[in-house]
PDB file of C-alpha atoms in Angstrom:
ATOM      1  CA  UNK A  23       0.000   0.000   0.000  1.00 58.00           C
ATOM      2  CA  UNK A  24       1.193   3.516  -0.849  1.00 80.00           C
ATOM      3  CA  UNK A  25       2.718   5.796   1.776  1.00 90.00           C
ATOM      4  CA  UNK A  26       1.906   9.474   1.307  1.00 94.00           C
ATOM      5  CA  UNK A  27       3.825  12.330   2.902  1.00 92.00           C
ATOM      6  CA  UNK A  28       4.650  16.028   2.790  1.00 92.00           C
ATOM      7  CA  UNK A  29       5.062  17.495  -0.746  1.00 94.00           C
ATOM      8  CA  UNK A  30       3.594  14.496  -2.583  1.00 96.00           C
ATOM      9  CA  UNK A  31       1.369  15.512  -5.515  1.00 96.00           C
ATOM     10  CA  UNK A  32      -0.835  12.854  -7.112  1.00 95.00           C
ATOM     11  CA  UNK A  33      -4.290  11.346  -7.350  1.00 96.00           C
ATOM     12  CA  UNK A  34      -3.699   9.259  -4.233  1.00 95.00           C
ATOM     13  CA  UNK A  35      -3.265  12.478  -2.238  1.00 96.00           C
ATOM     14  CA  UNK A  36      -6.495  13.816  -3.720  1.00 96.00           C
ATOM     15  CA  UNK A  37      -8.308  10.657  -2.595  1.00 95.00           C
ATOM     16  CA  UNK A  38      -6.741  11.021   0.849  1.00 96.00           C
ATOM     17  CA  UNK A  39      -7.971  14.617   1.083  1.00 96.00           C
ATOM     18  CA  UNK A  40     -11.496  13.487   0.177  1.00 96.00           C
ATOM     19  CA  UNK A  41     -11.376  10.812   2.895  1.00 96.00           C
ATOM     20  CA  UNK A  42     -10.133  13.364   5.442  1.00 96.00           C
ATOM     21  CA  UNK A  43     -12.863  15.795   4.429  1.00 96.00           C
ATOM     22  CA  UNK A  44     -15.393  13.036   5.071  1.00 95.00           C
ATOM     23  CA  UNK A  45     -14.004  13.128   8.604  1.00 93.00           C
ATOM     24  CA  UNK A  46     -14.565  16.890   8.773  1.00 94.00           C
ATOM     25  CA  UNK A  47     -11.115  18.166   7.753  1.00 94.00           C
ATOM     26  CA  UNK A  48     -12.314  20.864   5.348  1.00 95.00           C
ATOM     27  CA  UNK A  49      -9.297  20.632   3.039  1.00 96.00           C
ATOM     28  CA  UNK A  50      -8.995  22.287  -0.376  1.00 95.00           C
ATOM     29  CA  UNK A  51      -8.908  19.399  -2.862  1.00 96.00           C
ATOM     30  CA  UNK A  52      -5.746  20.075  -4.852  1.00 96.00           C
ATOM     31  CA  UNK A  53      -3.894  16.729  -4.664  1.00 95.00           C
ATOM     32  CA  UNK A  54      -0.974  18.390  -2.854  1.00 97.00           C
ATOM     33  CA  UNK A  55       0.229  16.958   0.440  1.00 97.00           C
ATOM     34  CA  UNK A  56       0.998  20.291   2.046  1.00 95.00           C
ATOM     35  CA  UNK A  57       1.046  21.520   5.641  1.00 94.00           C
ATOM     36  CA  UNK A  58      -2.751  21.619   5.862  1.00 96.00           C
ATOM     37  CA  UNK A  59      -3.038  17.991   4.756  1.00 97.00           C
ATOM     38  CA  UNK A  60      -0.247  16.992   7.152  1.00 95.00           C
ATOM     39  CA  UNK A  61      -2.079  18.619  10.062  1.00 94.00           C
ATOM     40  CA  UNK A  62      -5.358  16.983   9.026  1.00 96.00           C
ATOM     41  CA  UNK A  63      -3.625  13.575   8.925  1.00 96.00           C
ATOM     42  CA  UNK A  64      -2.137  14.179  12.375  1.00 94.00           C
ATOM     43  CA  UNK A  65      -5.532  15.185  13.744  1.00 95.00           C
ATOM     44  CA  UNK A  66      -7.109  12.013  12.359  1.00 96.00           C
ATOM     45  CA  UNK A  67      -4.244   9.881  13.707  1.00 94.00           C
ATOM     46  CA  UNK A  68      -4.740  11.366  17.178  1.00 92.00           C
ATOM     47  CA  UNK A  69      -8.473  10.630  17.082  1.00 93.00           C
ATOM     48  CA  UNK A  70      -7.793   7.078  15.878  1.00 92.00           C
ATOM     49  CA  UNK A  71      -5.085   6.599  18.517  1.00 90.00           C
ATOM     50  CA  UNK A  72      -2.417   5.864  15.898  1.00 93.00           C
ATOM     51  CA  UNK A  73       1.136   7.195  15.859  1.00 92.00           C
ATOM     52  CA  UNK A  74       0.708  10.903  15.144  1.00 91.00           C
ATOM     53  CA  UNK A  75       3.520  11.495  12.655  1.00 91.00           C
ATOM     54  CA  UNK A  76       1.550  13.219   9.870  1.00 92.00           C
ATOM     55  CA  UNK A  77       2.505  10.494   7.377  1.00 92.00           C
ATOM     56  CA  UNK A  78      -0.338   8.629   5.684  1.00 94.00           C
ATOM     57  CA  UNK A  79       1.076   5.127   5.593  1.00 91.00           C
ATOM     58  CA  UNK A  80      -0.751   1.780   5.348  1.00 89.00           C
ATOM     59  CA  UNK A  81      -1.975   1.970   8.965  1.00 91.00           C
ATOM     60  CA  UNK A  82      -3.504   5.436   8.609  1.00 94.00           C
ATOM     61  CA  UNK A  83      -5.054   4.550   5.266  1.00 93.00           C
ATOM     62  CA  UNK A  84      -6.488   1.360   6.767  1.00 90.00           C
ATOM     63  CA  UNK A  85      -8.018   3.336   9.630  1.00 93.00           C
ATOM     64  CA  UNK A  86      -9.535   5.826   7.180  1.00 94.00           C
ATOM     65  CA  UNK A  87     -11.059   2.884   5.329  1.00 91.00           C
ATOM     66  CA  UNK A  88     -12.678   1.710   8.560  1.00 91.00           C
ATOM     67  CA  UNK A  89     -10.477  -1.342   9.127  1.00 89.00           C
ATOM     68  CA  UNK A  90      -9.653  -2.669  12.604  1.00 86.00           C
ATOM     69  CA  UNK A  91      -6.454  -1.112  13.973  1.00 86.00           C
ATOM     70  CA  UNK A  92      -6.616  -2.515  17.495  1.00 85.00           C
ATOM     71  CA  UNK A  93      -3.389  -4.514  17.124  1.00 89.00           C
ATOM     72  CA  UNK A  94      -1.389  -1.586  15.690  1.00 91.00           C
ATOM     73  CA  UNK A  95       1.059   0.711  17.460  1.00 93.00           C
ATOM     74  CA  UNK A  96      -0.531   3.667  19.245  1.00 93.00           C
ATOM     75  CA  UNK A  97       0.799   7.116  20.064  1.00 93.00           C
ATOM     76  CA  UNK A  98       0.406   6.401  23.776  1.00 95.00           C
ATOM     77  CA  UNK A  99       2.699   3.360  23.345  1.00 96.00           C
ATOM     78  CA  UNK A 100       5.483   5.637  22.078  1.00 96.00           C
ATOM     79  CA  UNK A 101       4.827   8.118  24.887  1.00 96.00           C
ATOM     80  CA  UNK A 102       5.162   5.375  27.509  1.00 97.00           C
ATOM     81  CA  UNK A 103       8.324   4.065  25.846  1.00 97.00           C
ATOM     82  CA  UNK A 104       9.869   7.548  25.863  1.00 97.00           C
ATOM     83  CA  UNK A 105       9.077   7.994  29.556  1.00 98.00           C
ATOM     84  CA  UNK A 106      10.476   4.574  30.408  1.00 97.00           C
ATOM     85  CA  UNK A 107      13.710   5.146  28.462  1.00 97.00           C
ATOM     86  CA  UNK A 108      14.130   8.690  29.770  1.00 97.00           C
ATOM     87  CA  UNK A 109      14.241  10.322  26.340  1.00 97.00           C
ATOM     88  CA  UNK A 110      12.139  12.930  24.499  1.00 96.00           C
ATOM     89  CA  UNK A 111       9.114  11.604  22.634  1.00 95.00           C
ATOM     90  CA  UNK A 112      10.710  12.912  19.429  1.00 95.00           C
ATOM     91  CA  UNK A 113      13.606  10.472  19.913  1.00 96.00           C
ATOM     92  CA  UNK A 114      11.330   7.450  20.145  1.00 95.00           C
ATOM     93  CA  UNK A 115       9.268   8.651  17.188  1.00 93.00           C
ATOM     94  CA  UNK A 116      12.448   9.104  15.139  1.00 94.00           C
ATOM     95  CA  UNK A 117      13.643   5.587  15.958  1.00 94.00           C
ATOM     96  CA  UNK A 118      10.208   4.173  15.172  1.00 92.00           C
ATOM     97  CA  UNK A 119      10.168   5.947  11.797  1.00 90.00           C
ATOM     98  CA  UNK A 120      13.708   4.984  10.737  1.00 92.00           C
ATOM     99  CA  UNK A 121      14.399   1.645  12.418  1.00 90.00           C
ATOM    100  CA  UNK A 122      11.029  -0.085  12.257  1.00 88.00           C
ATOM    101  CA  UNK A 123       9.718  -1.989   9.264  1.00 80.00           C
ATOM    102  CA  UNK A 124       6.654   0.260   9.219  1.00 83.00           C
ATOM    103  CA  UNK A 125       4.278  -2.654   9.703  1.00 89.00           C
ATOM    104  CA  UNK A 126       4.591  -5.408  12.278  1.00 93.00           C
ATOM    105  CA  UNK A 127       2.010  -7.695  10.680  1.00 94.00           C
ATOM    106  CA  UNK A 128       1.318  -9.180   7.275  1.00 93.00           C
ATOM    107  CA  UNK A 129      -2.036  -8.889   5.539  1.00 87.00           C
ATOM    108  CA  UNK A 130      -2.902 -12.377   6.796  1.00 90.00           C
ATOM    109  CA  UNK A 131      -2.514 -11.247  10.417  1.00 91.00           C
ATOM    110  CA  UNK A 132       0.780 -12.999  11.102  1.00 96.00           C
ATOM    111  CA  UNK A 133       3.741 -11.054  12.481  1.00 96.00           C
ATOM    112  CA  UNK A 134       6.425  -9.942  10.047  1.00 95.00           C
ATOM    113  CA  UNK A 135       9.413 -12.287  10.326  1.00 97.00           C
ATOM    114  CA  UNK A 136      12.630 -13.104   8.492  1.00 96.00           C
ATOM    115  CA  UNK A 137      14.067 -16.582   8.947  1.00 98.00           C
ATOM    116  CA  UNK A 138      17.878 -16.804   9.060  1.00 97.00           C
ATOM    117  CA  UNK A 139      19.204 -20.186   7.993  1.00 98.00           C
ATOM    118  CA  UNK A 140      22.772 -19.504   9.208  1.00 98.00           C
ATOM    119  CA  UNK A 141      21.405 -18.660  12.648  1.00 98.00           C
ATOM    120  CA  UNK A 142      19.450 -21.933  12.622  1.00 98.00           C
ATOM    121  CA  UNK A 143      22.707 -23.804  12.236  1.00 98.00           C
ATOM    122  CA  UNK A 144      24.236 -21.867  15.142  1.00 98.00           C
ATOM    123  CA  UNK A 145      21.215 -22.459  17.372  1.00 98.00           C
ATOM    124  CA  UNK A 146      21.198 -26.197  16.663  1.00 98.00           C
ATOM    125  CA  UNK A 147      24.813 -26.298  17.811  1.00 98.00           C
ATOM    126  CA  UNK A 148      23.940 -24.176  20.850  1.00 97.00           C
ATOM    127  CA  UNK A 149      21.181 -26.623  21.793  1.00 97.00           C
ATOM    128  CA  UNK A 150      23.578 -29.537  21.175  1.00 97.00           C
ATOM    129  CA  UNK A 151      20.970 -31.195  19.014  1.00 97.00           C
ATOM    130  CA  UNK A 152      21.968 -34.659  17.803  1.00 97.00           C
ATOM    131  CA  UNK A 153      20.025 -36.788  15.355  1.00 96.00           C
ATOM    132  CA  UNK A 154      19.744 -40.531  16.053  1.00 94.00           C
ATOM    133  CA  UNK A 155      22.666 -42.402  14.544  1.00 95.00           C
ATOM    134  CA  UNK A 156      24.983 -39.378  14.444  1.00 95.00           C
ATOM    135  CA  UNK A 157      27.889 -38.792  16.793  1.00 95.00           C
ATOM    136  CA  UNK A 158      27.647 -35.053  17.502  1.00 96.00           C
ATOM    137  CA  UNK A 159      25.721 -31.811  17.050  1.00 96.00           C
ATOM    138  CA  UNK A 160      28.331 -30.776  14.467  1.00 97.00           C
ATOM    139  CA  UNK A 161      27.645 -33.900  12.419  1.00 97.00           C
ATOM    140  CA  UNK A 162      23.912 -33.260  12.798  1.00 97.00           C
ATOM    141  CA  UNK A 163      24.256 -29.680  11.558  1.00 97.00           C
ATOM    142  CA  UNK A 164      26.231 -30.863   8.533  1.00 97.00           C
ATOM    143  CA  UNK A 165      23.686 -33.570   7.728  1.00 97.00           C
ATOM    144  CA  UNK A 166      20.764 -31.180   8.025  1.00 97.00           C
ATOM    145  CA  UNK A 167      22.548 -28.567   5.906  1.00 97.00           C
ATOM    146  CA  UNK A 168      23.067 -31.134   3.164  1.00 97.00           C
ATOM    147  CA  UNK A 169      19.418 -32.199   3.301  1.00 97.00           C
ATOM    148  CA  UNK A 170      17.766 -28.811   3.947  1.00 97.00           C
ATOM    149  CA  UNK A 171      20.139 -26.085   2.704  1.00 97.00           C
ATOM    150  CA  UNK A 172      17.334 -23.524   2.707  1.00 97.00           C
ATOM    151  CA  UNK A 173      16.815 -24.037   6.445  1.00 98.00           C
ATOM    152  CA  UNK A 174      20.279 -24.872   7.810  1.00 98.00           C
ATOM    153  CA  UNK A 175      23.357 -23.346   6.260  1.00 98.00           C
ATOM    154  CA  UNK A 176      26.717 -21.778   6.977  1.00 96.00           C
ATOM    155  CA  UNK A 177      25.803 -18.826   4.778  1.00 96.00           C
ATOM    156  CA  UNK A 178      22.953 -16.312   5.117  1.00 95.00           C
ATOM    157  CA  UNK A 179      20.321 -16.113   2.411  1.00 95.00           C
ATOM    158  CA  UNK A 180      17.595 -18.255   0.964  1.00 95.00           C
ATOM    159  CA  UNK A 181      14.936 -15.695   1.854  1.00 96.00           C
ATOM    160  CA  UNK A 182      11.445 -16.284   0.492  1.00 95.00           C
ATOM    161  CA  UNK A 183       9.887 -13.059   1.785  1.00 93.00           C
ATOM    162  CA  UNK A 184       6.564 -12.109   3.375  1.00 93.00           C
ATOM    163  CA  UNK A 185       4.201 -14.986   4.183  1.00 95.00           C
ATOM    164  CA  UNK A 186       6.601 -17.565   2.722  1.00 97.00           C
ATOM    165  CA  UNK A 187       9.008 -16.869   5.594  1.00 97.00           C
ATOM    166  CA  UNK A 188       6.435 -18.465   7.905  1.00 98.00           C
ATOM    167  CA  UNK A 189       6.552 -21.604   5.771  1.00 97.00           C
ATOM    168  CA  UNK A 190      10.332 -21.740   6.241  1.00 98.00           C
ATOM    169  CA  UNK A 191       9.894 -21.190   9.972  1.00 98.00           C
ATOM    170  CA  UNK A 192       7.284 -23.952  10.224  1.00 98.00           C
ATOM    171  CA  UNK A 193       9.655 -26.382   8.506  1.00 98.00           C
ATOM    172  CA  UNK A 194      12.526 -25.339  10.785  1.00 98.00           C
ATOM    173  CA  UNK A 195      10.350 -25.853  13.866  1.00 98.00           C
ATOM    174  CA  UNK A 196       9.755 -29.443  12.768  1.00 98.00           C
ATOM    175  CA  UNK A 197      13.507 -29.969  13.047  1.00 97.00           C
ATOM    176  CA  UNK A 198      13.828 -28.206  16.424  1.00 98.00           C
ATOM    177  CA  UNK A 199      11.077 -25.952  17.766  1.00 98.00           C
ATOM    178  CA  UNK A 200      13.137 -23.628  19.944  1.00 98.00           C
ATOM    179  CA  UNK A 201      16.031 -23.334  17.493  1.00 98.00           C
ATOM    180  CA  UNK A 202      13.578 -22.458  14.720  1.00 98.00           C
ATOM    181  CA  UNK A 203      11.875 -19.691  16.706  1.00 98.00           C
ATOM    182  CA  UNK A 204      15.234 -18.353  17.837  1.00 98.00           C
ATOM    183  CA  UNK A 205      16.419 -18.144  14.225  1.00 98.00           C
ATOM    184  CA  UNK A 206      13.796 -15.642  13.059  1.00 98.00           C
ATOM    185  CA  UNK A 207      13.716 -11.879  13.512  1.00 96.00           C
ATOM    186  CA  UNK A 208      10.323 -10.640  14.642  1.00 97.00           C
ATOM    187  CA  UNK A 209       7.988  -7.706  14.248  1.00 95.00           C
ATOM    188  CA  UNK A 210       8.371  -3.989  13.677  1.00 95.00           C
ATOM    189  CA  UNK A 211      11.943  -3.855  14.937  1.00 95.00           C
ATOM    190  CA  UNK A 212      13.042  -7.329  13.745  1.00 94.00           C
ATOM    191  CA  UNK A 213      14.322  -8.520  17.128  1.00 96.00           C
ATOM    192  CA  UNK A 214      16.010 -11.911  16.821  1.00 97.00           C
ATOM    193  CA  UNK A 215      14.323 -14.706  18.730  1.00 98.00           C
ATOM    194  CA  UNK A 216      17.539 -15.849  20.392  1.00 98.00           C
ATOM    195  CA  UNK A 217      17.515 -12.679  22.523  1.00 98.00           C
ATOM    196  CA  UNK A 218      14.492 -13.980  24.467  1.00 98.00           C
ATOM    197  CA  UNK A 219      16.339 -14.803  27.676  1.00 98.00           C
ATOM    198  CA  UNK A 220      18.320 -11.544  27.753  1.00 97.00           C
ATOM    199  CA  UNK A 221      15.072  -9.612  27.284  1.00 98.00           C
ATOM    200  CA  UNK A 222      13.370 -11.331  30.200  1.00 98.00           C
ATOM    201  CA  UNK A 223      10.926 -13.684  28.461  1.00 98.00           C
ATOM    202  CA  UNK A 224      10.137 -17.056  30.037  1.00 98.00           C
ATOM    203  CA  UNK A 225      10.927 -18.939  26.818  1.00 98.00           C
ATOM    204  CA  UNK A 226      11.352 -18.313  23.107  1.00 98.00           C
ATOM    205  CA  UNK A 227       7.832 -19.658  22.678  1.00 98.00           C
ATOM    206  CA  UNK A 228       6.549 -16.973  25.083  1.00 98.00           C
ATOM    207  CA  UNK A 229       8.517 -14.345  23.145  1.00 98.00           C
ATOM    208  CA  UNK A 230       7.040 -15.480  19.817  1.00 98.00           C
ATOM    209  CA  UNK A 231       3.538 -15.452  21.310  1.00 98.00           C
ATOM    210  CA  UNK A 232       3.984 -11.825  22.392  1.00 98.00           C
ATOM    211  CA  UNK A 233       5.310 -10.824  18.969  1.00 98.00           C
ATOM    212  CA  UNK A 234       2.180 -12.325  17.390  1.00 97.00           C
ATOM    213  CA  UNK A 235      -0.122 -10.449  19.784  1.00 96.00           C
ATOM    214  CA  UNK A 236       0.308  -6.772  18.804  1.00 96.00           C
ATOM    215  CA  UNK A 237       2.706  -4.053  17.694  1.00 95.00           C
ATOM    216  CA  UNK A 238       2.558  -2.786  21.294  1.00 96.00           C
ATOM    217  CA  UNK A 239       4.226  -6.027  22.360  1.00 97.00           C
ATOM    218  CA  UNK A 240       6.751  -5.690  19.540  1.00 97.00           C
ATOM    219  CA  UNK A 241       7.653  -2.210  20.813  1.00 97.00           C
ATOM    220  CA  UNK A 242       7.955  -3.662  24.312  1.00 98.00           C
ATOM    221  CA  UNK A 243      10.600  -6.112  23.024  1.00 98.00           C
ATOM    222  CA  UNK A 244      12.465  -3.243  21.381  1.00 96.00           C
ATOM    223  CA  UNK A 245      12.425  -1.182  24.588  1.00 98.00           C
ATOM    224  CA  UNK A 246      13.753  -4.190  26.510  1.00 98.00           C
ATOM    225  CA  UNK A 247      16.446  -4.591  23.854  1.00 97.00           C
ATOM    226  CA  UNK A 248      17.612  -1.006  24.414  1.00 97.00           C
ATOM    227  CA  UNK A 249      17.431  -1.349  28.203  1.00 98.00           C
ATOM    228  CA  UNK A 250      19.545  -4.513  28.042  1.00 97.00           C
ATOM    229  CA  UNK A 251      22.393  -2.666  26.265  1.00 97.00           C
ATOM    230  CA  UNK A 252      23.675   0.169  28.456  1.00 97.00           C
ATOM    231  CA  UNK A 253      25.827   1.700  25.724  1.00 97.00           C
ATOM    232  CA  UNK A 254      22.931   1.656  23.239  1.00 97.00           C
ATOM    233  CA  UNK A 255      20.623   3.183  25.842  1.00 98.00           C
ATOM    234  CA  UNK A 256      23.084   5.973  26.653  1.00 98.00           C
ATOM    235  CA  UNK A 257      23.593   6.713  22.949  1.00 97.00           C
ATOM    236  CA  UNK A 258      19.841   7.165  22.556  1.00 97.00           C
ATOM    237  CA  UNK A 259      19.594   9.319  25.666  1.00 97.00           C
ATOM    238  CA  UNK A 260      22.450  11.512  24.423  1.00 97.00           C
ATOM    239  CA  UNK A 261      21.040  11.613  20.880  1.00 97.00           C
ATOM    240  CA  UNK A 262      24.380  10.380  19.568  1.00 97.00           C
ATOM    241  CA  UNK A 263      22.767   9.081  16.415  1.00 97.00           C
ATOM    242  CA  UNK A 264      25.887   7.706  14.729  1.00 96.00           C
ATOM    243  CA  UNK A 265      26.761   5.621  17.775  1.00 96.00           C
ATOM    244  CA  UNK A 266      23.171   4.465  18.198  1.00 96.00           C
ATOM    245  CA  UNK A 267      22.896   3.494  14.520  1.00 95.00           C
ATOM    246  CA  UNK A 268      26.231   1.664  14.594  1.00 95.00           C
ATOM    247  CA  UNK A 269      25.272  -0.360  17.659  1.00 95.00           C
ATOM    248  CA  UNK A 270      21.787  -1.155  16.371  1.00 93.00           C
ATOM    249  CA  UNK A 271      22.448  -1.627  12.630  1.00 90.00           C
ATOM    250  CA  UNK A 272      26.095  -2.668  12.587  1.00 90.00           C
ATOM    251  CA  UNK A 273      29.082  -1.122  10.753  1.00 89.00           C
ATOM    252  CA  UNK A 274      27.111  -0.619   7.504  1.00 88.00           C
ATOM    253  CA  UNK A 275      24.932   2.027   9.155  1.00 92.00           C
ATOM    254  CA  UNK A 276      26.785   4.931   7.457  1.00 89.00           C
ATOM    255  CA  UNK A 277      26.316   3.458   3.984  1.00 89.00           C
ATOM    256  CA  UNK A 278      22.558   3.498   4.554  1.00 89.00           C
ATOM    257  CA  UNK A 279      22.640   6.945   6.230  1.00 93.00           C
ATOM    258  CA  UNK A 280      20.780   5.646   9.294  1.00 94.00           C
ATOM    259  CA  UNK A 281      22.383   8.258  11.546  1.00 94.00           C
ATOM    260  CA  UNK A 282      21.460  11.089   9.164  1.00 95.00           C
ATOM    261  CA  UNK A 283      17.896   9.806   8.865  1.00 94.00           C
ATOM    262  CA  UNK A 284      17.578   9.565  12.649  1.00 96.00           C
ATOM    263  CA  UNK A 285      18.884  13.095  13.175  1.00 96.00           C
ATOM    264  CA  UNK A 286      16.530  14.511  10.556  1.00 95.00           C
ATOM    265  CA  UNK A 287      13.533  12.618  11.918  1.00 93.00           C
ATOM    266  CA  UNK A 288      14.310  13.765  15.457  1.00 96.00           C
ATOM    267  CA  UNK A 289      14.520  17.391  14.313  1.00 95.00           C
ATOM    268  CA  UNK A 290      11.231  17.005  12.419  1.00 88.00           C
ATOM    269  CA  UNK A 291       9.313  15.554  15.368  1.00 90.00           C
ATOM    270  CA  UNK A 292      10.948  17.884  17.869  1.00 90.00           C
ATOM    271  CA  UNK A 293       9.836  20.899  15.826  1.00 83.00           C
ATOM    272  CA  UNK A 294       6.300  19.501  15.642  1.00 73.00           C
ATOM    273  CA  UNK A 295       6.225  19.048  19.429  1.00 67.00           C
ATOM    274  CA  UNK A 296       7.325  22.634  19.954  1.00 63.00           C
ATOM    275  CA  UNK A 297       4.758  23.917  17.474  1.00 61.00           C
ATOM    276  CA  UNK A 298       2.020  21.947  19.201  1.00 59.00           C
TER     277      UNK A 298
END
């Protein structure tokens, strides 16, 4: 689904303006996503309880169409996260805009995941899983990699995307349930399942259940992830975006301009807070 934002000019914006006017916005129908349209989107988002960022993404458009948004992230969730982490709301909104996948659930209602076959191999070794007739977990990993290279492998890859990732996960869980769940990244912020213990969940199954419940729970996992890494938490509190991006995204953060995007998003949301 299309995402519409400031300065867009097209028929989709015109349709958006008509939908907002049906909600009482009183916009001039010119097909231009200007400041007036941005403010009207924010006003609707606040009434709907959605994240009030002024961007008409799939969630906002779904709400305008009358679809159920009960499982989606709410503005109050970000406010609580900001208070808990001891940072301005603009910081949490910037991280949500730049670091999240935008949507935590697929159209079929399942959480967004990405199964990592190289992690599956590592987790099988970690669990010391041994197939009958084989001498060690290493021999088991090699045998499974030869038989199911799309599920167990030394190298990353083999992604199927979207709903098909759940098929890969289901197959991996037949090999070893916990290792399979631990080998997927989950939800809005793509938290790897193997972090479950460090984040305070009773089991990886409990973690996966929470990730399938709502985007609020997915944000909760992300907040726990930040709290569990003191250096990451301090970087966020100090708005040291390059350090935060490096610790969260890895050394390739600069190539993707994550730090620049975070700084710009923070400035954008901070200015909106001050204006409000």
